[in-house]
Amino acid sequence: MQTAIVVAVEPDVKPLGLGGNLRSNLKEVSRLGYNGIELFVRDPERIDVEEIRKLAEKFNLSIPAIGTGLTYTIYGLSLSSSRESIRKKAIKRIRNYLKIGRKLYSRVIIGSIKGKVDDFQSGIRNLRGSLVRCAGFAEEMETPILIEPLNRYESNLINTLDEATRLREEVDSSMVGLMADTFHMNIEERSIYNSLIKAKGYLEHIHFADSNRQAPGQGHLDFNKIMHALKEIDYKRFITAEILSLPNQYEAARLTIEFLRIMRN
Ligand code: LER
Ligand code: MN
């Protein structure tokens, strides 16, 4: 099992992870014993990728994934929008994230950028069409994208791993995988464990947060059973903390890694 935590690149961005000075955050993440970071990036065209690559290398941290959610939450760009011009901008943005992903060997997350729609049928059709185009870029750049189901209060398009699997099969590209997030799964899945097991073959990344989105161990999710399900499907990729900064961001990071250490033993 490899461990990572979400880290914002731009110092003024507030992530579900560590925000502020990138260098000191990477130093701290490494000191705590994590193997990697998931980059949370607001503007893929304005960050110094080479500087990030060097910093991650210095602190011996992999970068398994890049989060793209701010494209929707700040800029309002979504892959399912009823307006073609918005979808085009969102797709272009994913292409820019993929360019970074290629340089850093990171997968690109398709989470909030899926958007929310008034009309489900046309929304899912638009999302599928946009994903086909994103998959084309992902193939060109040999950098996978990951569909992340979100809970119903954040999106009305893909809420479960089953729905994500169906979409993945429709898009039908080896560069499209799935990821899970225990916080969303707790709200949407009939069984967190069975859904993880069923996603075997497509599951390439996972966010860990407890039922209240605090560090694992601070809520009422059964992480023993979740870890068993992951073991059963021989999941060996990253477990990434995507958590609220409670009681503060560094303590949340510490609580997570200690909890995961205990679970491993
Ligand atoms: C948002 O709730 C989330 O889980 C992110 O990983 C998606 O962009
Ligand atoms: Mn997530």
PDB file of C-alpha atoms and ligand atoms in Angstrom:
ATOM      1  CA  MET A   1       0.000   0.000   0.000  1.00  0.00           C
ATOM      2  CA  GLN A   2       1.259   3.439  -0.904  1.00  0.00           C
ATOM      3  CA  THR A   3       0.087   6.576   0.817  1.00  0.00           C
ATOM      4  CA  ALA A   4      -0.419  10.133  -0.399  1.00  0.00           C
ATOM      5  CA  ILE A   5      -2.193  13.307   0.633  1.00  0.00           C
ATOM      6  CA  VAL A   6      -3.739  16.141  -1.364  1.00  0.00           C
ATOM      7  CA  VAL A   7      -1.507  19.218  -1.576  1.00  0.00           C
ATOM      8  CA  ALA A   8      -2.435  22.509  -3.238  1.00  0.00           C
ATOM      9  CA  VAL A   9       0.105  23.972  -5.644  1.00  0.00           C
ATOM     10  CA  GLU A  10      -1.014  27.618  -5.618  1.00  0.00           C
ATOM     11  CA  PRO A  11      -0.483  29.004  -2.082  1.00  0.00           C
ATOM     12  CA  ASP A  12      -3.875  30.758  -1.875  1.00  0.00           C
ATOM     13  CA  VAL A  13      -5.915  27.647  -2.726  1.00  0.00           C
ATOM     14  CA  LYS A  14      -7.677  25.859   0.160  1.00  0.00           C
ATOM     15  CA  PRO A  15      -7.646  22.121  -0.527  1.00  0.00           C
ATOM     16  CA  LEU A  16      -9.021  19.076   1.302  1.00  0.00           C
ATOM     17  CA  GLY A  17      -5.438  18.504   2.355  1.00  0.00           C
ATOM     18  CA  LEU A  18      -2.439  20.772   2.752  1.00  0.00           C
ATOM     19  CA  GLY A  19      -2.456  24.380   1.600  1.00  0.00           C
ATOM     20  CA  GLY A  20       0.127  27.155   1.858  1.00  0.00           C
ATOM     21  CA  ASN A  21       3.809  26.907   1.062  1.00  0.00           C
ATOM     22  CA  LEU A  22       4.434  23.992  -1.291  1.00  0.00           C
ATOM     23  CA  ARG A  23       8.037  23.389  -0.300  1.00  0.00           C
ATOM     24  CA  SER A  24       7.407  23.237   3.432  1.00  0.00           C
ATOM     25  CA  ASN A  25       4.306  21.094   2.887  1.00  0.00           C
ATOM     26  CA  LEU A  26       6.257  18.560   0.827  1.00  0.00           C
ATOM     27  CA  LYS A  27       8.962  18.497   3.458  1.00  0.00           C
ATOM     28  CA  GLU A  28       6.353  17.817   6.159  1.00  0.00           C
ATOM     29  CA  VAL A  29       4.523  15.162   4.108  1.00  0.00           C
ATOM     30  CA  SER A  30       7.813  13.378   3.551  1.00  0.00           C
ATOM     31  CA  ARG A  31       8.785  13.668   7.223  1.00  0.00           C
ATOM     32  CA  LEU A  32       5.439  12.156   8.248  1.00  0.00           C
ATOM     33  CA  GLY A  33       6.247   9.131   6.089  1.00  0.00           C
ATOM     34  CA  TYR A  34       3.897   9.489   3.118  1.00  0.00           C
ATOM     35  CA  ASN A  35       5.049   8.096  -0.256  1.00  0.00           C
ATOM     36  CA  GLY A  36       3.364  10.689  -2.402  1.00  0.00           C
ATOM     37  CA  ILE A  37       1.226  13.756  -2.961  1.00  0.00           C
ATOM     38  CA  GLU A  38      -1.848  14.384  -5.073  1.00  0.00           C
ATOM     39  CA  LEU A  39      -1.546  17.805  -6.630  1.00  0.00           C
ATOM     40  CA  PHE A  40      -4.522  20.135  -6.440  1.00  0.00           C
ATOM     41  CA  VAL A  41      -4.066  22.650  -9.242  1.00  0.00           C
ATOM     42  CA  ARG A  42      -6.166  25.688 -10.071  1.00  0.00           C
ATOM     43  CA  ASP A  43      -4.485  26.779 -13.260  1.00  0.00           C
ATOM     44  CA  PRO A  44      -2.501  24.124 -15.139  1.00  0.00           C
ATOM     45  CA  GLU A  45      -1.057  26.697 -17.532  1.00  0.00           C
ATOM     46  CA  ARG A  46       0.493  28.857 -14.850  1.00  0.00           C
ATOM     47  CA  ILE A  47       2.379  26.479 -12.621  1.00  0.00           C
ATOM     48  CA  ASP A  48       6.063  25.665 -12.745  1.00  0.00           C
ATOM     49  CA  VAL A  49       5.958  21.929 -13.445  1.00  0.00           C
ATOM     50  CA  GLU A  50       9.720  21.494 -13.474  1.00  0.00           C
ATOM     51  CA  GLU A  51      10.009  23.144 -10.068  1.00  0.00           C
ATOM     52  CA  ILE A  52       7.313  20.808  -8.683  1.00  0.00           C
ATOM     53  CA  ARG A  53       9.013  17.774 -10.216  1.00  0.00           C
ATOM     54  CA  LYS A  54      12.322  18.732  -8.614  1.00  0.00           C
ATOM     55  CA  LEU A  55      10.731  19.390  -5.219  1.00  0.00           C
ATOM     56  CA  ALA A  56       8.896  16.046  -5.250  1.00  0.00           C
ATOM     57  CA  GLU A  57      12.117  14.292  -6.212  1.00  0.00           C
ATOM     58  CA  LYS A  58      14.047  16.061  -3.455  1.00  0.00           C
ATOM     59  CA  PHE A  59      11.569  14.841  -0.848  1.00  0.00           C
ATOM     60  CA  ASN A  60      11.240  11.413  -2.444  1.00  0.00           C
ATOM     61  CA  LEU A  61       7.516  11.776  -3.157  1.00  0.00           C
ATOM     62  CA  SER A  62       5.571  10.342  -6.117  1.00  0.00           C
ATOM     63  CA  ILE A  63       2.677  12.261  -7.641  1.00  0.00           C
ATOM     64  CA  PRO A  64       0.047   9.605  -8.416  1.00  0.00           C
ATOM     65  CA  ALA A  65      -2.719  12.008  -9.441  1.00  0.00           C
ATOM     66  CA  ILE A  66      -3.752  15.579 -10.164  1.00  0.00           C
ATOM     67  CA  GLY A  67      -7.088  17.021  -8.995  1.00  0.00           C
ATOM     68  CA  THR A  68      -9.008  19.230 -11.415  1.00  0.00           C
ATOM     69  CA  GLY A  69     -12.065  20.170  -9.333  1.00  0.00           C
ATOM     70  CA  LEU A  70     -11.326  23.904  -9.210  1.00  0.00           C
ATOM     71  CA  THR A  71     -12.004  24.098 -12.949  1.00  0.00           C
ATOM     72  CA  TYR A  72     -15.660  23.628 -12.033  1.00  0.00           C
ATOM     73  CA  THR A  73     -15.893  25.145  -8.568  1.00  0.00           C
ATOM     74  CA  ILE A  74     -14.010  28.353  -9.437  1.00  0.00           C
ATOM     75  CA  TYR A  75     -14.311  28.713 -13.214  1.00  0.00           C
ATOM     76  CA  GLY A  76     -17.673  26.969 -13.732  1.00  0.00           C
ATOM     77  CA  LEU A  77     -16.340  24.822 -16.579  1.00  0.00           C
ATOM     78  CA  SER A  78     -17.968  21.415 -16.852  1.00  0.00           C
ATOM     79  CA  LEU A  79     -17.744  18.458 -19.226  1.00  0.00           C
ATOM     80  CA  SER A  80     -21.525  17.987 -19.182  1.00  0.00           C
ATOM     81  CA  SER A  81     -22.636  21.585 -19.697  1.00  0.00           C
ATOM     82  CA  SER A  82     -25.544  22.170 -22.079  1.00  0.00           C
ATOM     83  CA  ARG A  83     -23.390  24.873 -23.687  1.00  0.00           C
ATOM     84  CA  GLU A  84     -20.896  23.530 -26.182  1.00  0.00           C
ATOM     85  CA  SER A  85     -18.519  26.462 -25.661  1.00  0.00           C
ATOM     86  CA  ILE A  86     -18.255  25.621 -21.943  1.00  0.00           C
ATOM     87  CA  ARG A  87     -17.663  21.921 -22.663  1.00  0.00           C
ATOM     88  CA  LYS A  88     -14.942  22.848 -25.162  1.00  0.00           C
ATOM     89  CA  LYS A  89     -13.198  25.009 -22.565  1.00  0.00           C
ATOM     90  CA  ALA A  90     -13.435  22.226 -19.969  1.00  0.00           C
ATOM     91  CA  ILE A  91     -11.972  19.689 -22.418  1.00  0.00           C
ATOM     92  CA  LYS A  92      -9.143  22.077 -23.291  1.00  0.00           C
ATOM     93  CA  ARG A  93      -8.453  22.435 -19.610  1.00  0.00           C
ATOM     94  CA  ILE A  94      -8.244  18.657 -19.152  1.00  0.00           C
ATOM     95  CA  ARG A  95      -5.787  18.599 -22.042  1.00  0.00           C
ATOM     96  CA  ASN A  96      -3.634  21.100 -20.123  1.00  0.00           C
ATOM     97  CA  TYR A  97      -3.848  18.999 -16.965  1.00  0.00           C
ATOM     98  CA  LEU A  98      -2.813  15.958 -19.020  1.00  0.00           C
ATOM     99  CA  LYS A  99       0.268  17.843 -20.237  1.00  0.00           C
ATOM    100  CA  ILE A 100       1.340  18.236 -16.606  1.00  0.00           C
ATOM    101  CA  GLY A 101       0.332  14.664 -15.841  1.00  0.00           C
ATOM    102  CA  ARG A 102       2.581  13.386 -18.600  1.00  0.00           C
ATOM    103  CA  LYS A 103       5.588  15.237 -17.169  1.00  0.00           C
ATOM    104  CA  LEU A 104       4.930  14.106 -13.597  1.00  0.00           C
ATOM    105  CA  TYR A 105       3.689  10.535 -14.321  1.00  0.00           C
ATOM    106  CA  SER A 106       0.335  11.418 -12.732  1.00  0.00           C
ATOM    107  CA  ARG A 107      -3.198  10.398 -13.598  1.00  0.00           C
ATOM    108  CA  VAL A 108      -5.752  13.199 -14.067  1.00  0.00           C
ATOM    109  CA  ILE A 109      -8.932  13.086 -11.978  1.00  0.00           C
ATOM    110  CA  ILE A 110     -12.346  13.717 -13.528  1.00  0.00           C
ATOM    111  CA  GLY A 111     -14.376  14.521 -10.404  1.00  0.00           C
ATOM    112  CA  SER A 112     -16.239  17.799  -9.944  1.00  0.00           C
ATOM    113  CA  ILE A 113     -15.459  18.801 -13.536  1.00  0.00           C
ATOM    114  CA  LYS A 114     -18.162  16.340 -14.634  1.00  0.00           C
ATOM    115  CA  GLY A 115     -20.538  19.083 -13.499  1.00  0.00           C
ATOM    116  CA  LYS A 116     -24.214  19.136 -12.519  1.00  0.00           C
ATOM    117  CA  VAL A 117     -27.105  19.244 -14.979  1.00  0.00           C
ATOM    118  CA  ASP A 118     -30.812  20.094 -15.147  1.00  0.00           C
ATOM    119  CA  ASP A 119     -31.599  17.421 -17.712  1.00  0.00           C
ATOM    120  CA  PHE A 120     -29.970  14.078 -16.967  1.00  0.00           C
ATOM    121  CA  GLN A 121     -30.319  12.463 -20.418  1.00  0.00           C
ATOM    122  CA  SER A 122     -28.671  15.265 -22.370  1.00  0.00           C
ATOM    123  CA  GLY A 123     -26.186  15.848 -19.534  1.00  0.00           C
ATOM    124  CA  ILE A 124     -24.887  12.289 -19.528  1.00  0.00           C
ATOM    125  CA  ARG A 125     -24.734  12.326 -23.329  1.00  0.00           C
ATOM    126  CA  ASN A 126     -22.672  15.514 -23.247  1.00  0.00           C
ATOM    127  CA  LEU A 127     -20.436  14.102 -20.524  1.00  0.00           C
ATOM    128  CA  ARG A 128     -19.855  10.923 -22.542  1.00  0.00           C
ATOM    129  CA  GLY A 129     -18.992  12.930 -25.646  1.00  0.00           C
ATOM    130  CA  SER A 130     -16.564  15.137 -23.712  1.00  0.00           C
ATOM    131  CA  LEU A 131     -14.932  12.102 -22.108  1.00  0.00           C
ATOM    132  CA  VAL A 132     -14.380  10.488 -25.502  1.00  0.00           C
ATOM    133  CA  ARG A 133     -12.445  13.599 -26.512  1.00  0.00           C
ATOM    134  CA  CYS A 134     -10.507  13.686 -23.226  1.00  0.00           C
ATOM    135  CA  ALA A 135      -9.714   9.981 -23.664  1.00  0.00           C
ATOM    136  CA  GLY A 136      -8.287  10.794 -27.100  1.00  0.00           C
ATOM    137  CA  PHE A 137      -5.894  13.302 -25.527  1.00  0.00           C
ATOM    138  CA  ALA A 138      -5.118  10.862 -22.712  1.00  0.00           C
ATOM    139  CA  GLU A 139      -4.155   8.254 -25.308  1.00  0.00           C
ATOM    140  CA  GLU A 140      -2.036  10.759 -27.235  1.00  0.00           C
ATOM    141  CA  MET A 141      -0.202  11.694 -24.048  1.00  0.00           C
ATOM    142  CA  GLU A 142      -0.191   8.190 -22.578  1.00  0.00           C
ATOM    143  CA  THR A 143      -1.583   9.654 -19.372  1.00  0.00           C
ATOM    144  CA  PRO A 144      -4.737   8.110 -17.886  1.00  0.00           C
ATOM    145  CA  ILE A 145      -7.818   9.976 -16.721  1.00  0.00           C
ATOM    146  CA  LEU A 146      -9.860   8.678 -13.773  1.00  0.00           C
ATOM    147  CA  ILE A 147     -13.624   8.927 -13.375  1.00  0.00           C
ATOM    148  CA  GLU A 148     -14.510   9.701  -9.755  1.00  0.00           C
ATOM    149  CA  PRO A 149     -18.137   9.209  -8.605  1.00  0.00           C
ATOM    150  CA  LEU A 150     -19.283  12.008  -6.286  1.00  0.00           C
ATOM    151  CA  ASN A 151     -22.205  12.123  -3.888  1.00  0.00           C
ATOM    152  CA  ARG A 152     -25.594  13.471  -4.997  1.00  0.00           C
ATOM    153  CA  TYR A 153     -25.137  16.818  -3.246  1.00  0.00           C
ATOM    154  CA  GLU A 154     -22.116  17.597  -5.441  1.00  0.00           C
ATOM    155  CA  SER A 155     -23.225  16.100  -8.770  1.00  0.00           C
ATOM    156  CA  ASN A 156     -26.267  14.387 -10.245  1.00  0.00           C
ATOM    157  CA  LEU A 157     -24.393  12.540 -12.983  1.00  0.00           C
ATOM    158  CA  ILE A 158     -22.159   9.722 -11.729  1.00  0.00           C
ATOM    159  CA  ASN A 159     -22.724   8.847  -8.056  1.00  0.00           C
ATOM    160  CA  THR A 160     -21.654   5.200  -7.814  1.00  0.00           C
ATOM    161  CA  LEU A 161     -18.826   2.992  -9.012  1.00  0.00           C
ATOM    162  CA  ASP A 162     -21.332   0.958 -11.025  1.00  0.00           C
ATOM    163  CA  GLU A 163     -22.418   4.061 -12.942  1.00  0.00           C
ATOM    164  CA  ALA A 164     -18.772   5.026 -13.460  1.00  0.00           C
ATOM    165  CA  THR A 165     -18.023   1.516 -14.752  1.00  0.00           C
ATOM    166  CA  ARG A 166     -20.839   1.775 -17.294  1.00  0.00           C
ATOM    167  CA  LEU A 167     -19.532   5.141 -18.493  1.00  0.00           C
ATOM    168  CA  ARG A 168     -15.987   3.763 -18.621  1.00  0.00           C
ATOM    169  CA  GLU A 169     -17.170   0.882 -20.803  1.00  0.00           C
ATOM    170  CA  GLU A 170     -19.066   3.206 -23.125  1.00  0.00           C
ATOM    171  CA  VAL A 171     -16.036   5.457 -23.576  1.00  0.00           C
ATOM    172  CA  ASP A 172     -13.970   2.308 -24.057  1.00  0.00           C
ATOM    173  CA  SER A 173     -10.387   3.499 -23.775  1.00  0.00           C
ATOM    174  CA  SER A 174      -7.539   1.849 -21.883  1.00  0.00           C
ATOM    175  CA  MET A 175      -6.552   5.368 -20.774  1.00  0.00           C
ATOM    176  CA  VAL A 176      -9.783   5.794 -18.769  1.00  0.00           C
ATOM    177  CA  GLY A 177      -9.845   4.259 -15.310  1.00  0.00           C
ATOM    178  CA  LEU A 178     -11.952   4.609 -12.193  1.00  0.00           C
ATOM    179  CA  MET A 179     -11.243   5.949  -8.774  1.00  0.00           C
ATOM    180  CA  ALA A 180     -13.199   5.742  -5.545  1.00  0.00           C
ATOM    181  CA  ASP A 181     -13.661   8.101  -2.613  1.00  0.00           C
ATOM    182  CA  THR A 182     -14.789   6.578   0.687  1.00  0.00           C
ATOM    183  CA  PHE A 183     -16.577   9.796   1.730  1.00  0.00           C
ATOM    184  CA  HIS A 184     -18.819   9.767  -1.358  1.00  0.00           C
ATOM    185  CA  MET A 185     -19.215   5.979  -1.244  1.00  0.00           C
ATOM    186  CA  ASN A 186     -20.528   6.177   2.312  1.00  0.00           C
ATOM    187  CA  ILE A 187     -23.413   8.312   1.029  1.00  0.00           C
ATOM    188  CA  GLU A 188     -24.146   6.541  -2.246  1.00  0.00           C
ATOM    189  CA  GLU A 189     -23.132   2.877  -2.306  1.00  0.00           C
ATOM    190  CA  ARG A 190     -25.324   0.057  -1.018  1.00  0.00           C
ATOM    191  CA  SER A 191     -22.128  -1.640   0.119  1.00  0.00           C
ATOM    192  CA  ILE A 192     -18.760   0.107   0.083  1.00  0.00           C
ATOM    193  CA  TYR A 193     -16.970  -3.253   0.187  1.00  0.00           C
ATOM    194  CA  ASN A 194     -18.905  -5.055  -2.569  1.00  0.00           C
ATOM    195  CA  SER A 195     -18.659  -1.992  -4.818  1.00  0.00           C
ATOM    196  CA  LEU A 196     -14.887  -1.856  -4.428  1.00  0.00           C
ATOM    197  CA  ILE A 197     -14.607  -5.559  -5.163  1.00  0.00           C
ATOM    198  CA  LYS A 198     -16.807  -5.201  -8.233  1.00  0.00           C
ATOM    199  CA  ALA A 199     -14.650  -2.340  -9.541  1.00  0.00           C
ATOM    200  CA  LYS A 200     -11.632  -4.658  -9.717  1.00  0.00           C
ATOM    201  CA  GLY A 201      -9.827  -4.229 -12.988  1.00  0.00           C
ATOM    202  CA  TYR A 202     -10.740  -0.565 -13.349  1.00  0.00           C
ATOM    203  CA  LEU A 203      -9.873   0.844  -9.920  1.00  0.00           C
ATOM    204  CA  GLU A 204      -6.652   2.851 -10.198  1.00  0.00           C
ATOM    205  CA  HIS A 205      -6.765   5.328  -7.317  1.00  0.00           C
ATOM    206  CA  ILE A 206      -8.680   5.950  -4.089  1.00  0.00           C
ATOM    207  CA  HIS A 207      -9.408   8.885  -1.794  1.00  0.00           C
ATOM    208  CA  PHE A 208      -9.685   8.089   1.903  1.00  0.00           C
ATOM    209  CA  ALA A 209     -11.745  10.232   4.271  1.00  0.00           C
ATOM    210  CA  ASP A 210     -14.011   9.185   7.095  1.00  0.00           C
ATOM    211  CA  SER A 211     -17.826   9.526   7.166  1.00  0.00           C
ATOM    212  CA  ASN A 212     -17.502  13.176   8.270  1.00  0.00           C
ATOM    213  CA  ARG A 213     -14.684  13.835   5.787  1.00  0.00           C
ATOM    214  CA  GLN A 214     -12.171  14.063   8.587  1.00  0.00           C
ATOM    215  CA  ALA A 215      -9.017  11.936   8.761  1.00  0.00           C
ATOM    216  CA  PRO A 216      -9.670   8.169   8.624  1.00  0.00           C
ATOM    217  CA  GLY A 217     -10.375   7.030  12.171  1.00  0.00           C
ATOM    218  CA  GLN A 218     -12.216  10.211  13.150  1.00  0.00           C
ATOM    219  CA  GLY A 219     -15.662   9.079  11.984  1.00  0.00           C
ATOM    220  CA  HIS A 220     -17.612   5.834  11.768  1.00  0.00           C
ATOM    221  CA  LEU A 221     -16.430   4.148   8.558  1.00  0.00           C
ATOM    222  CA  ASP A 222     -15.111   0.599   8.939  1.00  0.00           C
ATOM    223  CA  PHE A 223     -11.663   0.986   7.390  1.00  0.00           C
ATOM    224  CA  ASN A 224     -10.722  -2.550   8.404  1.00  0.00           C
ATOM    225  CA  LYS A 225     -13.385  -3.865   6.053  1.00  0.00           C
ATOM    226  CA  ILE A 226     -12.416  -1.337   3.374  1.00  0.00           C
ATOM    227  CA  MET A 227      -8.780  -2.463   3.575  1.00  0.00           C
ATOM    228  CA  HIS A 228      -9.909  -6.095   3.363  1.00  0.00           C
ATOM    229  CA  ALA A 229     -11.885  -5.348   0.207  1.00  0.00           C
ATOM    230  CA  LEU A 230      -8.826  -3.618  -1.298  1.00  0.00           C
ATOM    231  CA  LYS A 231      -6.658  -6.574  -0.371  1.00  0.00           C
ATOM    232  CA  GLU A 232      -9.141  -8.948  -1.943  1.00  0.00           C
ATOM    233  CA  ILE A 233      -8.831  -7.184  -5.302  1.00  0.00           C
ATOM    234  CA  ASP A 234      -5.069  -6.937  -4.867  1.00  0.00           C
ATOM    235  CA  TYR A 235      -5.166  -3.139  -4.948  1.00  0.00           C
ATOM    236  CA  LYS A 236      -1.596  -1.895  -4.706  1.00  0.00           C
ATOM    237  CA  ARG A 237      -1.865   1.678  -5.893  1.00  0.00           C
ATOM    238  CA  PHE A 238      -2.137   4.837  -3.830  1.00  0.00           C
ATOM    239  CA  ILE A 239      -4.447   5.540  -0.923  1.00  0.00           C
ATOM    240  CA  THR A 240      -4.731   9.330  -0.849  1.00  0.00           C
ATOM    241  CA  ALA A 241      -6.036  11.366   2.060  1.00  0.00           C
ATOM    242  CA  GLU A 242      -8.551  13.961   0.860  1.00  0.00           C
ATOM    243  CA  ILE A 243      -9.684  15.369   4.174  1.00  0.00           C
ATOM    244  CA  LEU A 244     -10.844  18.416   6.085  1.00  0.00           C
ATOM    245  CA  SER A 245      -8.202  20.380   7.983  1.00  0.00           C
ATOM    246  CA  LEU A 246      -9.474  19.338  11.396  1.00  0.00           C
ATOM    247  CA  PRO A 247      -8.300  20.119  13.982  1.00  0.00           C
ATOM    248  CA  ASN A 248      -5.727  21.669  11.602  1.00  0.00           C
ATOM    249  CA  GLN A 249      -4.155  20.528   8.330  1.00  0.00           C
ATOM    250  CA  TYR A 250      -0.925  19.094   9.766  1.00  0.00           C
ATOM    251  CA  GLU A 251      -2.648  17.269  12.594  1.00  0.00           C
ATOM    252  CA  ALA A 252      -5.149  15.806  10.101  1.00  0.00           C
ATOM    253  CA  ALA A 253      -2.222  14.614   7.951  1.00  0.00           C
ATOM    254  CA  ARG A 254      -0.546  13.064  10.984  1.00  0.00           C
ATOM    255  CA  LEU A 255      -3.723  11.363  12.219  1.00  0.00           C
ATOM    256  CA  THR A 256      -4.223   9.825   8.770  1.00  0.00           C
ATOM    257  CA  ILE A 257      -0.747   8.367   8.362  1.00  0.00           C
ATOM    258  CA  GLU A 258      -0.745   6.999  11.916  1.00  0.00           C
ATOM    259  CA  PHE A 259      -4.131   5.392  11.386  1.00  0.00           C
ATOM    260  CA  LEU A 260      -2.970   3.821   8.109  1.00  0.00           C
ATOM    261  CA  ARG A 261       0.178   2.558   9.804  1.00  0.00           C
ATOM    262  CA  ILE A 262      -1.870   0.837  12.506  1.00  0.00           C
ATOM    263  CA  MET A 263      -4.183  -0.661   9.868  1.00  0.00           C
ATOM    264  CA  ARG A 264      -1.210  -2.094   8.002  1.00  0.00           C
ATOM    265  CA  ASN A 265       0.074  -3.973  11.063  1.00  0.00           C
TER     266      ASN A 265
HETATM  267  C1  LER B   1     -14.865  16.406  -4.383  1.00  0.00           C
HETATM  268  O1  LER B   1     -15.772  16.127  -3.388  1.00  0.00           O
HETATM  269  C2  LER B   1     -13.898  15.301  -4.547  1.00  0.00           C
HETATM  270  O2  LER B   1     -14.009  14.260  -3.933  1.00  0.00           O
HETATM  271  C3  LER B   1     -12.804  15.521  -5.481  1.00  0.00           C
HETATM  272  O3  LER B   1     -11.896  14.464  -5.415  1.00  0.00           O
HETATM  273  C4  LER B   1     -13.379  15.668  -6.891  1.00  0.00           C
HETATM  274  O4  LER B   1     -12.829  16.646  -7.647  1.00  0.00           O
HETATM  275 MN    MN B   2     -12.419  12.771  -3.881  1.00  0.00          MN
END
